[in-house]
Short mmCIF file of C-alpha atoms and ligand atoms in Angstrom, two decimals:
data_model
loop_
_atom_site.label_atom_id
_atom_site.label_comp_id
_atom_site.label_asym_id
_atom_site.label_seq_id
_atom_site.Cartn_x
_atom_site.Cartn_y
_atom_site.Cartn_z
CA MET A 78 45.62 36.20 -58.79
CA SER A 79 43.82 35.35 -55.38
CA SER A 80 42.15 37.24 -53.22
CA MET A 81 42.77 39.61 -50.38
CA SER A 82 41.26 37.51 -48.24
CA ASP A 83 44.09 34.60 -48.74
CA LYS A 84 46.36 37.28 -47.58
CA PRO A 85 48.10 35.35 -44.39
CA GLU A 86 48.59 37.01 -41.24
CA LYS A 87 52.07 37.33 -41.13
CA LEU A 88 54.56 37.29 -43.83
CA ILE A 89 57.14 37.13 -41.72
CA THR A 90 57.33 35.34 -38.53
CA ASP A 91 58.22 36.41 -35.30
CA ASP A 92 61.86 34.63 -35.44
CA GLY A 93 62.28 36.99 -38.37
CA LEU A 94 61.96 34.31 -41.29
CA ARG A 95 59.85 34.39 -44.13
CA LEU A 96 57.34 31.74 -45.18
CA ASP A 97 59.37 29.75 -47.49
CA GLY A 98 61.70 30.01 -44.55
CA ARG A 99 64.25 32.60 -46.02
CA ARG A 100 66.01 35.26 -43.70
CA ALA A 101 65.37 38.79 -45.11
CA ASP A 102 68.81 39.12 -47.34
CA GLU A 103 68.67 35.66 -48.66
CA ILE A 104 67.68 34.67 -52.42
CA ARG A 105 65.30 31.49 -53.27
CA PRO A 106 67.56 28.37 -54.50
CA MET A 107 68.40 29.23 -58.30
CA LYS A 108 69.21 26.33 -60.72
CA ILE A 109 70.81 27.06 -64.21
CA GLU A 110 71.14 24.82 -67.11
CA ILE A 111 73.15 26.12 -70.33
CA GLY A 112 72.61 24.87 -74.36
CA VAL A 113 69.56 23.32 -74.09
CA LEU A 114 68.15 24.09 -76.71
CA SER A 115 70.13 22.61 -79.93
CA ARG A 116 68.41 24.72 -82.59
CA ALA A 117 69.49 28.43 -80.85
CA ASP A 118 72.41 30.09 -81.04
CA GLY A 119 72.54 30.02 -76.96
CA SER A 120 69.91 28.97 -74.57
CA CYS A 121 69.56 28.67 -70.80
CA TYR A 122 66.88 26.85 -68.58
CA LEU A 123 67.00 28.55 -65.02
CA GLU A 124 64.48 28.12 -62.21
CA TRP A 125 64.53 30.12 -59.31
CA GLY A 126 62.30 28.98 -56.38
CA LYS A 127 59.31 27.63 -58.10
CA ASN A 128 59.81 30.07 -61.27
CA LYS A 129 60.82 28.60 -64.31
CA VAL A 130 61.93 29.86 -67.36
CA LEU A 131 63.16 29.17 -70.96
CA VAL A 132 65.56 31.42 -73.09
CA GLY A 133 66.82 30.72 -76.74
CA VAL A 134 69.02 33.56 -78.16
CA PHE A 135 69.35 33.84 -82.14
CA GLY A 136 71.72 35.26 -83.63
CA PRO A 137 73.46 37.90 -85.14
CA ARG A 138 71.24 37.22 -87.82
CA GLU A 139 69.71 39.21 -90.94
CA VAL A 140 67.08 41.19 -89.67
CA HIS A 141 63.54 40.74 -91.16
CA PRO A 142 61.47 42.77 -92.44
CA ARG A 143 65.04 44.49 -94.32
CA ARG A 144 63.82 48.38 -92.90
CA THR A 145 63.90 47.51 -89.29
CA GLN A 146 67.49 47.13 -89.98
CA ARG A 147 70.29 49.81 -88.81
CA ALA A 148 73.92 50.39 -90.94
CA ASP A 149 75.65 50.91 -87.92
CA THR A 150 74.51 48.87 -85.16
CA ALA A 151 73.16 45.30 -84.41
CA VAL A 152 69.11 45.63 -83.28
CA ILE A 153 68.53 43.66 -80.09
CA ARG A 154 64.60 42.36 -79.84
CA TYR A 155 63.55 40.97 -76.67
CA LYS A 156 60.33 39.02 -76.46
CA TYR A 157 59.06 37.91 -73.31
CA ASN A 158 56.10 35.34 -73.28
CA MET A 159 54.26 33.76 -70.43
CA ALA A 160 52.93 29.92 -71.31
CA SER A 161 49.19 30.50 -70.32
CA PHE A 162 49.89 27.68 -67.89
CA SER A 163 52.64 29.00 -66.05
CA VAL A 164 50.15 31.08 -63.46
CA GLU A 165 47.34 29.91 -61.48
CA ASP A 166 44.68 31.62 -63.39
CA ARG A 167 45.91 30.81 -66.58
CA ALA A 168 47.53 33.51 -68.31
CA ARG A 169 45.69 35.08 -71.63
CA PRO A 170 48.01 34.04 -75.22
CA GLY A 171 49.48 36.78 -76.65
CA PRO A 172 51.53 39.88 -76.30
CA SER A 173 49.86 41.89 -73.38
CA ARG A 174 50.34 45.37 -71.65
CA ARG A 175 52.41 43.64 -69.27
CA SER A 176 54.75 41.39 -71.86
CA ILE A 177 55.21 44.11 -73.51
CA GLU A 178 56.26 46.49 -70.83
CA ILE A 179 58.98 43.64 -69.57
CA SER A 180 59.92 43.10 -73.10
CA LYS A 181 61.22 46.36 -73.28
CA VAL A 182 62.74 46.95 -70.07
CA SER A 183 64.41 43.78 -70.30
CA ARG A 184 66.33 44.47 -73.75
CA GLU A 185 67.11 47.79 -72.58
CA ALA A 186 68.72 46.28 -69.26
CA PHE A 187 71.28 44.20 -72.02
CA GLU A 188 72.01 47.49 -74.29
CA PRO A 189 74.65 48.99 -72.57
CA VAL A 190 76.56 45.45 -72.52
CA ILE A 191 75.90 43.64 -75.71
CA MET A 192 78.41 45.17 -78.39
CA SER A 193 75.74 45.64 -80.54
CA GLU A 194 77.96 48.17 -82.97
CA LEU A 195 80.02 44.99 -84.24
CA PHE A 196 77.05 43.62 -85.52
CA PRO A 197 75.74 46.37 -88.24
CA LYS A 198 72.49 45.16 -89.82
CA THR A 199 71.80 42.37 -88.19
CA ALA A 200 69.38 41.43 -85.24
CA ILE A 201 69.97 39.35 -81.72
CA ASP A 202 67.02 37.99 -80.94
CA ILE A 203 66.12 37.24 -77.34
CA PHE A 204 63.36 34.91 -76.73
CA VAL A 205 62.25 34.06 -73.12
CA GLU A 206 59.36 31.58 -72.02
CA VAL A 207 57.91 31.64 -68.33
CA LEU A 208 57.12 28.21 -67.62
CA GLN A 209 56.26 28.75 -64.30
CA ALA A 210 55.62 31.91 -62.55
CA ASP A 211 55.95 32.82 -58.88
CA ALA A 212 57.04 36.33 -58.85
CA GLY A 213 60.13 37.74 -60.31
CA THR A 214 59.81 36.07 -63.70
CA ARG A 215 61.75 39.27 -65.28
CA THR A 216 64.55 38.81 -62.87
CA ALA A 217 64.74 35.53 -63.93
CA ALA A 218 64.08 35.84 -67.59
CA ILE A 219 67.22 38.45 -67.54
CA ASN A 220 69.29 36.21 -65.55
CA ALA A 221 68.52 33.72 -68.19
CA SER A 222 69.11 35.64 -70.92
CA SER A 223 72.57 36.86 -69.78
CA VAL A 224 73.68 33.38 -69.56
CA ALA A 225 72.10 32.26 -73.26
CA LEU A 226 73.54 35.06 -74.87
CA ALA A 227 76.98 34.46 -73.15
CA ASP A 228 76.29 30.86 -74.36
CA ALA A 229 75.12 32.00 -78.14
CA GLY A 230 79.28 33.86 -78.23
CA ILE A 231 77.56 37.38 -78.87
CA PRO A 232 80.58 39.53 -77.35
CA MET A 233 79.42 41.20 -73.91
CA LYS A 234 81.05 44.10 -71.54
CA GLY A 235 80.05 41.44 -68.99
CA LEU A 236 77.00 39.74 -67.50
CA ILE A 237 74.00 41.22 -66.36
CA THR A 238 72.14 39.89 -63.25
CA SER A 239 69.10 41.12 -61.87
CA CYS A 240 67.04 40.72 -58.47
CA ALA A 241 64.34 42.04 -57.14
CA PHE A 242 63.75 43.47 -53.41
CA GLY A 243 60.68 44.43 -51.71
CA LYS A 244 58.62 45.38 -48.83
CA VAL A 245 57.10 42.91 -46.81
CA ASP A 246 55.21 43.33 -43.45
CA GLY A 247 57.16 46.61 -43.30
CA GLN A 248 60.27 45.10 -43.50
CA ILE A 249 62.87 45.10 -46.30
CA VAL A 250 63.55 41.57 -48.22
CA LEU A 251 65.23 40.27 -51.01
CA ASP A 252 63.76 38.69 -54.23
CA LEU A 253 59.60 38.36 -53.39
CA ASN A 254 58.01 35.39 -53.76
CA LYS A 255 54.44 34.96 -54.87
CA GLU A 256 52.92 35.66 -51.58
CA GLU A 257 55.32 38.30 -50.63
CA ASP A 258 54.68 39.98 -54.20
CA ASN A 259 50.97 40.11 -53.75
CA TYR A 260 50.48 41.10 -50.21
CA GLY A 261 53.57 42.64 -49.45
CA GLU A 262 53.81 46.78 -49.71
CA ALA A 263 56.45 47.18 -52.68
CA ASP A 264 58.09 45.09 -55.08
CA PHE A 265 61.44 46.94 -56.85
CA PRO A 266 63.25 44.83 -59.54
CA VAL A 267 66.71 46.15 -60.50
CA ALA A 268 69.24 44.64 -63.07
CA MET A 269 72.68 45.56 -63.04
CA THR A 270 76.29 44.84 -65.01
CA GLN A 271 79.09 42.56 -63.07
CA ASP A 272 80.23 45.95 -62.02
CA GLY A 273 77.19 47.26 -60.09
CA GLU A 274 75.84 50.07 -62.58
CA ILE A 275 72.32 49.56 -62.72
CA THR A 276 70.96 48.81 -65.88
CA LEU A 277 66.99 48.20 -64.98
CA LEU A 278 65.32 49.81 -62.26
CA GLN A 279 61.40 49.64 -61.49
CA MET A 280 59.18 50.17 -58.96
CA ASP A 281 56.10 49.19 -57.58
CA GLY A 282 54.56 50.54 -54.39
CA HIS A 283 55.23 52.83 -51.38
CA LEU A 284 59.09 52.95 -50.22
CA THR A 285 61.25 55.54 -48.32
CA PRO A 286 64.53 56.92 -49.69
CA GLU A 287 66.00 54.73 -46.89
CA GLU A 288 64.00 52.04 -47.49
CA ILE A 289 65.04 52.16 -51.34
CA ASN A 290 68.41 52.39 -49.83
CA LYS A 291 69.01 49.38 -47.63
CA GLY A 292 67.21 47.57 -50.77
CA LEU A 293 69.57 48.25 -53.56
CA GLU A 294 71.93 47.32 -51.11
CA LEU A 295 70.42 44.04 -50.29
CA VAL A 296 69.68 43.53 -54.44
CA ARG A 297 73.45 44.37 -54.56
CA LYS A 298 74.29 41.06 -52.70
CA GLY A 299 71.68 39.15 -54.23
CA CYS A 300 73.11 39.92 -57.73
CA LYS A 301 76.39 39.08 -56.69
CA GLU A 302 75.34 35.52 -55.77
CA ILE A 303 73.89 35.15 -59.12
CA LEU A 304 76.47 36.22 -60.82
CA GLU A 305 78.69 33.62 -59.32
CA ILE A 306 76.04 31.03 -60.48
CA GLN A 307 75.94 31.92 -63.65
CA GLN A 308 79.87 32.30 -63.95
CA ALA A 309 80.06 28.87 -62.86
CA VAL A 310 77.50 27.25 -65.41
CA LEU A 311 79.58 29.20 -67.86
CA ARG A 312 82.72 28.19 -66.62
CA LYS A 313 81.76 24.77 -66.63
CA LYS A 314 80.93 24.74 -70.23
CA PHE A 315 83.44 27.21 -71.99
CA GLU A 316 86.55 26.34 -69.68
CA THR A 317 86.49 22.41 -69.81
CA PRO A 318 90.13 21.51 -71.77
CA VAL A 319 89.71 20.08 -75.07
CA GLU A 320 90.70 16.65 -75.27
CA GLU A 321 94.19 16.04 -76.30
CA THR A 322 93.45 12.69 -78.09
CA ALA A 323 90.58 14.25 -80.02
CA GLU A 324 93.05 17.27 -81.63
CA GLU A 325 95.66 14.53 -82.41
CA ALA A 326 93.47 11.94 -84.12
CA SER A 327 91.90 15.10 -86.70
CA GLU A 328 95.24 15.50 -87.44
CA THR A 329 96.23 12.08 -88.71
CA GLU A 330 94.57 9.36 -90.39
CA ASP A 331 96.13 6.57 -88.02
CA ILE A 332 93.81 3.71 -87.18
CA GLU A 333 95.31 3.56 -83.58
CA ASN A 334 94.29 7.29 -83.25
CA LYS A 335 90.79 6.73 -84.50
CA VAL A 336 90.76 3.88 -81.96
CA VAL A 337 91.24 6.26 -79.49
CA GLU A 338 88.83 8.64 -80.47
CA THR A 339 86.39 5.90 -79.66
CA GLU A 340 87.88 6.00 -76.69
CA ALA A 341 84.76 7.07 -74.44
CA SER A 342 82.59 3.69 -75.91
CA PHE A 343 85.38 1.26 -74.51
CA GLU A 344 83.83 1.85 -70.88
CA TYR A 345 80.56 0.61 -72.24
CA SER A 346 81.31 -2.34 -74.83
CA PRO A 347 83.21 -5.22 -73.69
CA GLU A 348 83.98 -5.92 -77.47
CA ALA A 349 86.11 -2.13 -77.89
CA ALA A 350 87.66 -3.10 -74.35
CA ALA A 351 89.02 -6.13 -75.86
CA ILE A 352 90.63 -4.50 -78.97
CA GLU A 353 91.91 -1.98 -76.83
CA ASP A 354 93.37 -4.30 -74.40
CA SER A 355 94.81 -6.46 -77.68
CA LEU A 356 96.23 -3.37 -79.46
CA GLU A 357 98.25 -2.67 -76.30
CA GLY A 358 99.61 -6.02 -75.66
CA ALA A 359 100.86 -6.20 -78.97
CA GLU A 360 104.03 -4.51 -79.68
CA GLU A 361 104.84 -4.99 -83.13
CA LEU A 362 101.30 -3.03 -84.17
CA GLU A 363 102.73 0.50 -85.55
CA GLY A 364 101.87 3.36 -83.06
CA ALA A 365 101.02 0.96 -79.90
CA GLU A 366 103.13 2.87 -77.51
CA GLU A 367 101.52 6.07 -78.34
CA LEU A 368 98.09 4.69 -78.23
CA GLU A 369 99.07 3.33 -74.45
CA GLU A 370 99.76 7.20 -73.65
CA GLU A 371 96.73 8.27 -75.02
CA LEU A 372 94.68 5.94 -73.12
CA THR A 373 92.95 7.17 -69.74
CA GLU A 374 94.09 5.87 -66.74
CA GLU A 375 91.43 3.90 -66.12
CA SER A 376 91.59 1.95 -69.48
CA SER A 377 95.31 1.33 -68.84
CA GLU A 378 94.53 0.01 -65.61
CA THR A 379 92.07 -2.44 -67.34
CA SER A 380 94.59 -3.37 -69.90
CA ALA A 381 97.15 -3.87 -67.02
CA VAL A 382 95.49 -6.70 -65.70
CA THR A 383 94.91 -8.38 -68.95
CA GLU A 384 98.67 -9.30 -69.55
CA GLU A 385 97.49 -12.54 -71.90
CA THR A 386 98.94 -11.58 -75.59
CA PRO A 387 96.37 -12.98 -77.93
CA GLU A 388 96.85 -14.71 -81.62
CA TYR A 389 97.64 -12.88 -84.17
CA GLU A 390 95.09 -13.61 -86.40
CA GLU A 391 92.63 -12.79 -83.59
CA LEU A 392 94.38 -9.42 -83.62
CA GLU A 393 93.66 -9.15 -87.63
CA GLU A 394 89.64 -9.86 -86.59
CA ILE A 395 89.87 -7.52 -83.82
CA ILE A 396 91.35 -4.58 -86.36
CA LYS A 397 88.69 -5.39 -88.39
CA GLU A 398 86.15 -4.76 -86.01
CA ALA A 399 87.93 -1.49 -84.70
CA GLU A 400 87.76 -0.25 -88.09
CA ALA A 401 84.25 -0.45 -88.45
CA VAL A 402 83.94 1.21 -85.28
CA VAL A 403 85.99 3.73 -86.78
CA GLU A 404 83.64 3.72 -89.80
CA GLU A 405 81.00 5.04 -87.29
CA ASP A 406 82.96 7.89 -86.67
CA SER A 407 83.02 9.09 -90.05
CA LEU A 408 79.22 8.55 -90.41
CA GLU A 409 78.45 10.67 -87.45
CA GLU A 410 80.49 13.12 -88.95
CA ALA A 411 78.32 12.73 -92.43
CA ILE A 412 75.32 12.79 -89.80
CA GLU A 413 76.16 16.10 -88.40
CA GLN A 414 76.92 17.58 -91.82
CA GLU A 415 73.57 16.59 -92.73
CA ILE A 416 71.84 18.19 -89.26
CA GLU A 417 74.11 21.57 -90.39
CA GLU A 418 72.16 21.60 -93.28
CA GLU A 419 69.28 20.83 -92.42
CA GLU A 420 69.60 23.49 -89.21
CA GLY A 421 70.54 26.22 -92.24
CA GLU A 422 67.19 25.24 -93.94
CA GLU A 423 65.41 25.71 -90.61
CA ALA A 424 66.76 28.51 -89.85
CA LEU A 425 65.08 30.28 -92.61
CA GLU A 426 62.10 28.85 -91.72
CA GLU A 427 62.44 29.69 -88.13
CA GLU A 428 62.92 33.29 -89.19
CA ALA A 429 59.98 33.98 -90.83
CA GLU A 430 58.31 32.36 -87.64
CA PHE A 431 60.31 34.60 -85.48
CA GLU A 432 59.31 37.63 -87.58
CA ALA A 433 56.10 37.02 -87.76
CA SER A 434 56.17 36.41 -83.75
CA PHE A 435 57.55 40.20 -83.93
CA GLU A 436 55.61 41.62 -86.05
CA ALA A 437 52.83 40.38 -83.90
CA ALA A 438 54.89 43.08 -81.01
CA PRO A 439 53.54 46.19 -80.13
CA GLU A 440 52.37 48.64 -82.39
CA PRO A 441 52.57 52.44 -81.65
CA GLU A 442 48.95 52.01 -82.81
CA GLU A 443 48.33 49.06 -80.05
CA PHE A 444 49.88 50.77 -77.14
CA GLU A 445 47.14 53.92 -77.76
CA LYS A 446 44.75 51.43 -77.49
CA LEU A 447 46.22 49.99 -73.84
CA GLU A 448 45.53 52.20 -71.07
CA PRO A 449 48.59 53.72 -69.25
CA GLY A 450 48.54 53.92 -66.18
CA LYS A 451 45.98 51.15 -65.54
CA GLU A 452 47.50 48.29 -64.15
CA GLU A 453 46.80 45.13 -66.13
CA SER A 454 44.66 43.02 -63.92
CA VAL A 455 46.00 39.38 -63.97
CA SER A 456 42.41 37.99 -62.83
CA GLY A 457 39.89 36.67 -65.46
CA GLU A 458 37.95 39.77 -67.13
CA GLU A 459 35.10 39.02 -69.54
CA GLU A 460 37.11 39.69 -72.13
CA GLU A 461 39.42 37.02 -71.60
CA GLU A 462 36.69 34.46 -71.20
CA LYS A 463 36.65 33.19 -74.66
CA GLU A 464 36.12 29.80 -75.53
CA GLU A 465 39.43 27.98 -75.20
CA GLU A 466 39.64 26.92 -78.85
CA GLU A 467 39.07 30.17 -79.85
CA VAL A 468 42.18 31.38 -77.94
CA MET A 469 44.30 29.04 -78.55
CA SER A 470 44.43 29.76 -82.05
CA GLU A 471 44.78 33.60 -81.23
CA SER A 472 48.14 34.11 -80.83
CA GLN A 473 48.99 33.05 -84.46
CA ASP A 474 45.35 35.19 -85.48
CA SER A 475 46.97 38.12 -84.11
CA ALA A 476 50.21 37.73 -85.77
CA GLY A 477 48.70 37.45 -89.18
CA GLU A 478 46.37 40.74 -88.03
CA GLU A 479 48.93 42.72 -87.01
CA ILE A 480 51.54 42.16 -90.09
CA GLN A 481 48.56 43.87 -92.42
CA LEU A 482 48.02 46.23 -90.27
CA GLU A 483 51.75 47.21 -90.57
CA GLU A 484 51.45 46.59 -94.17
CA GLU A 485 48.63 49.00 -94.47
CA THR A 486 49.96 52.11 -92.39
CA GLY A 487 52.99 51.50 -93.29
CA ILE A 488 54.53 52.44 -89.74
CA GLU A 489 57.94 51.75 -88.80
CA GLU A 490 58.53 49.76 -85.81
CA VAL A 491 60.84 48.99 -83.33
CA ALA A 492 64.22 50.08 -84.50
CA SER A 493 62.97 53.73 -84.32
CA GLU A 494 61.99 53.48 -80.80
CA GLU A 495 62.20 57.45 -80.30
CA THR A 496 59.24 57.46 -82.32
CA ILE A 497 57.85 55.18 -80.20
CA GLU A 498 56.03 57.58 -77.81
CA PRO A 499 53.38 55.75 -76.24
CA GLU A 500 56.20 53.19 -74.87
CA GLN A 501 57.94 55.69 -73.24
CA GLU A 502 55.11 56.50 -71.30
CA ILE A 503 54.99 53.18 -70.11
CA GLU A 504 58.70 53.57 -69.10
CA SER A 505 58.09 56.97 -67.35
CA LYS A 506 55.18 55.06 -65.50
CA ALA A 507 57.26 52.66 -64.27
CA ILE A 508 59.82 54.81 -62.63
CA THR A 509 57.87 58.02 -62.31
CA GLY A 510 54.27 57.10 -61.73
CA LYS A 511 54.30 55.82 -58.06
CA GLU A 512 54.32 57.18 -54.84
CA VAL A 513 57.63 58.64 -54.50
CA PRO A 514 58.67 61.36 -56.64
CA ALA A 515 61.53 60.38 -59.64
CA GLU A 516 64.12 62.92 -58.04
CA GLU A 517 63.89 61.00 -54.59
CA ILE A 518 64.85 57.55 -56.13
CA VAL A 519 67.78 59.29 -58.12
CA LYS A 520 68.93 60.93 -55.01
CA THR A 521 69.21 57.78 -53.49
CA GLU A 522 71.47 56.06 -56.20
CA GLU A 523 75.12 56.47 -55.45
CA LYS A 524 75.56 58.25 -58.72
CA PRO A 525 73.03 60.06 -59.36
CA GLU A 526 74.21 62.14 -62.55
CA GLU A 527 74.90 59.27 -64.56
CA GLU A 528 71.18 57.82 -63.78
CA ARG A 529 69.46 60.92 -63.98
CA CYS A 530 67.57 61.67 -67.31
CA GLU A 531 68.75 58.24 -68.67
CA GLY A 532 66.14 55.92 -68.31
CA PRO A 533 65.72 52.84 -66.54
CA TRP A 534 69.40 52.08 -67.52
CA LYS A 535 73.26 53.75 -67.81
CA VAL A 536 75.64 53.15 -70.05
CA VAL A 537 78.51 50.95 -69.10
CA LYS A 538 82.12 52.87 -68.99
CA ASP A 539 85.08 51.73 -70.60
CA PRO A 540 84.47 47.91 -71.32
CA SER A 541 87.66 46.96 -70.07
CA GLU A 542 86.73 48.08 -66.78
CA SER A 543 83.78 45.68 -66.85
CA GLY A 544 84.19 42.35 -65.81
CA SER A 545 86.53 42.75 -63.26
CA ARG A 546 84.68 41.50 -60.83
CA GLY A 547 83.94 38.02 -62.24
CA GLU A 548 87.58 38.12 -63.53
CA ASN A 549 88.86 38.17 -60.07
CA GLU A 550 87.58 35.69 -58.65
N1 UDP B 64 51.42 37.08 -62.53
C1 UDP B 64 50.01 36.34 -63.04
N2 UDP B 64 49.40 36.13 -63.91
C2 UDP B 64 49.71 37.35 -64.81
C3 UDP B 64 51.12 37.87 -64.96
C4 UDP B 64 51.75 37.65 -63.05
O1 UDP B 64 49.65 35.19 -61.68
O2 UDP B 64 49.00 37.43 -65.57
C5 UDP B 64 52.04 36.40 -61.34
C6 UDP B 64 53.24 36.03 -61.56
O3 UDP B 64 53.12 34.58 -60.73
C7 UDP B 64 54.15 36.97 -61.48
C8 UDP B 64 54.02 37.59 -60.27
O4 UDP B 64 52.17 37.54 -60.48
O5 UDP B 64 55.59 36.18 -61.53
C9 UDP B 64 54.21 39.28 -60.10
O6 UDP B 64 54.26 39.43 -61.60
P1 UDP B 64 54.77 40.99 -61.73
O7 UDP B 64 54.29 41.28 -62.79
O8 UDP B 64 55.17 41.52 -61.21
O9 UDP B 64 56.22 40.38 -62.90
P2 UDP B 64 57.50 39.55 -61.66
O10 UDP B 64 57.66 39.64 -60.63
O11 UDP B 64 57.07 38.20 -62.40
O12 UDP B 64 58.75 40.02 -62.86
#
C-alpha cells in the first residue's frame, strides 16, 4: 500500500466527479465472460474497473477427506486467493488472515441460496483467483462466483450480487476504487440475493446510521445493475436456441443431414460450398428437398446464384468428398469421448490437489496463532522479505505441513464450523469491532429482526419467492 503522503488532495473534484470520472452513485465498468475454464464445471472471468478475477466451480462432487462430508447436505467450500502479482507490492503466496476471512464471509454469502440439501455427502467447490486487484476484489469475486455457480448448473434460489459503498471526502459513494479505498474514511461491502436480502455485510471505518442508510440505497442500485449484467451473460449462454438441424441430424443417419451438420464449415470451405450447391441442384437425390429447407438463408442465397447442375459423375465425386467431411464428425465424436474420459481421470488427480489445497486452509490452531483484531498489513513485513524462490515453493510446502498437522491432532475441519471459534471471532470483528455499535447498524437495516444475531447474512425466504426481480425483466 502506498504511504499517506501519496494521498491526492481531493478524491472528489468540485464538479462532483471522482478521480476516475464517476459520479457518486456509479459503479465501475464490468465485463463478464462465462465458461472460460474447460475443466471446471462452471467458470467465470470478470473484470470490474481494474479488478480481474477468475472463478472455477467444481461439483457437486465427492468430498475428500471423507470425514468432512455431511450426511444431510453438500458442503460449500470457497477459496479466495490473490495472485502474488495481483497487487502493487506483491502479495505473499498462500492463505493469509485476510484471504481466510474473505473466503469465509463469501461462502456464507452463498449458503442461503445454494440448494445444498439436494446433494448430501458432496462438496461444491468455488475457487477464486484474483489476477489484478484494485479494491473491491471480494465483491468482484462474489459476482463472478455467482455466475460460475450458475454456469456449473448448481441449483440456487437466485443469483448473489455484491457491491461496496464507502465514504470519501465526507461523501457516500458507490464501489470504491483503490485510491478511494486507501484514503477514504470507510468501506462497506455488501452482498445480496435477487430479492435484496443481505447475505454479506462488512464495515471498515466510521459511518453514521444515516450514512449507512444512504450507502445501502446506493448499493441496492449498484447491485441491480450488476444483476442485469450477470443475467445477460447467463441468458446469452443458456438461452441460445438449439439448432434444428443438429437435432434432426442426430435422429437420422442420412448423409444429407450429416452434410447439413457440417454446415458451419460452408462459409469457410469453398469445397464444402460446392457440395452444397451440387446437392441443391440435383433434384433426383434423395432428401435434397429436405436439405434445402435446412440450409441457412445465407447458403440458400449462394446456391441460388449457382444455377448450373453438374454432371452426375462429378456429383458422385462430390458426395464422396462429402462423406469424408461427415467422417470427420464421427472422428470429432471420438475425440470428444476421449477428452471426457481423460477429464474423468484428471478430475481424480485434480481432486487430490484441491483436497490438499483445502487442507492448507486454516486449522483452528492456525487462527489462534493469528492475532485477531490486528489488521493484516499489506506492506512488506520483515518475515515477508523471504527469498523469492523460497516463497514461491511455499504454498506447496505449507499444504504438506498442514496435512501433517491435521493428521497429528485429528482436528475436524470446516464441516463442523461451530467448533471453529476463532473464525467466529473474526467474523464478529468484521461487523462489531468498529466504531459504530452493532445495534446501530442493525437498526438501520430494513428488516432488523431478521438480521439481528444472524451473522452477516440471513436466510432467504421461500425459494419460490426469490428470483422475482430477474424473472420480471
Ligand atoms: N491490497 C493489496 N495487498 C494486499 C491486500 C489488498 O494491495 O495484500 C489492495 C488490493 O488492491 C485490494 C485493496 O487493497 O483490492 C482493498 O483490499 P480489501 O482488504 O479492502 O479487500 P477488497 O476491497 O479487495 O475486497
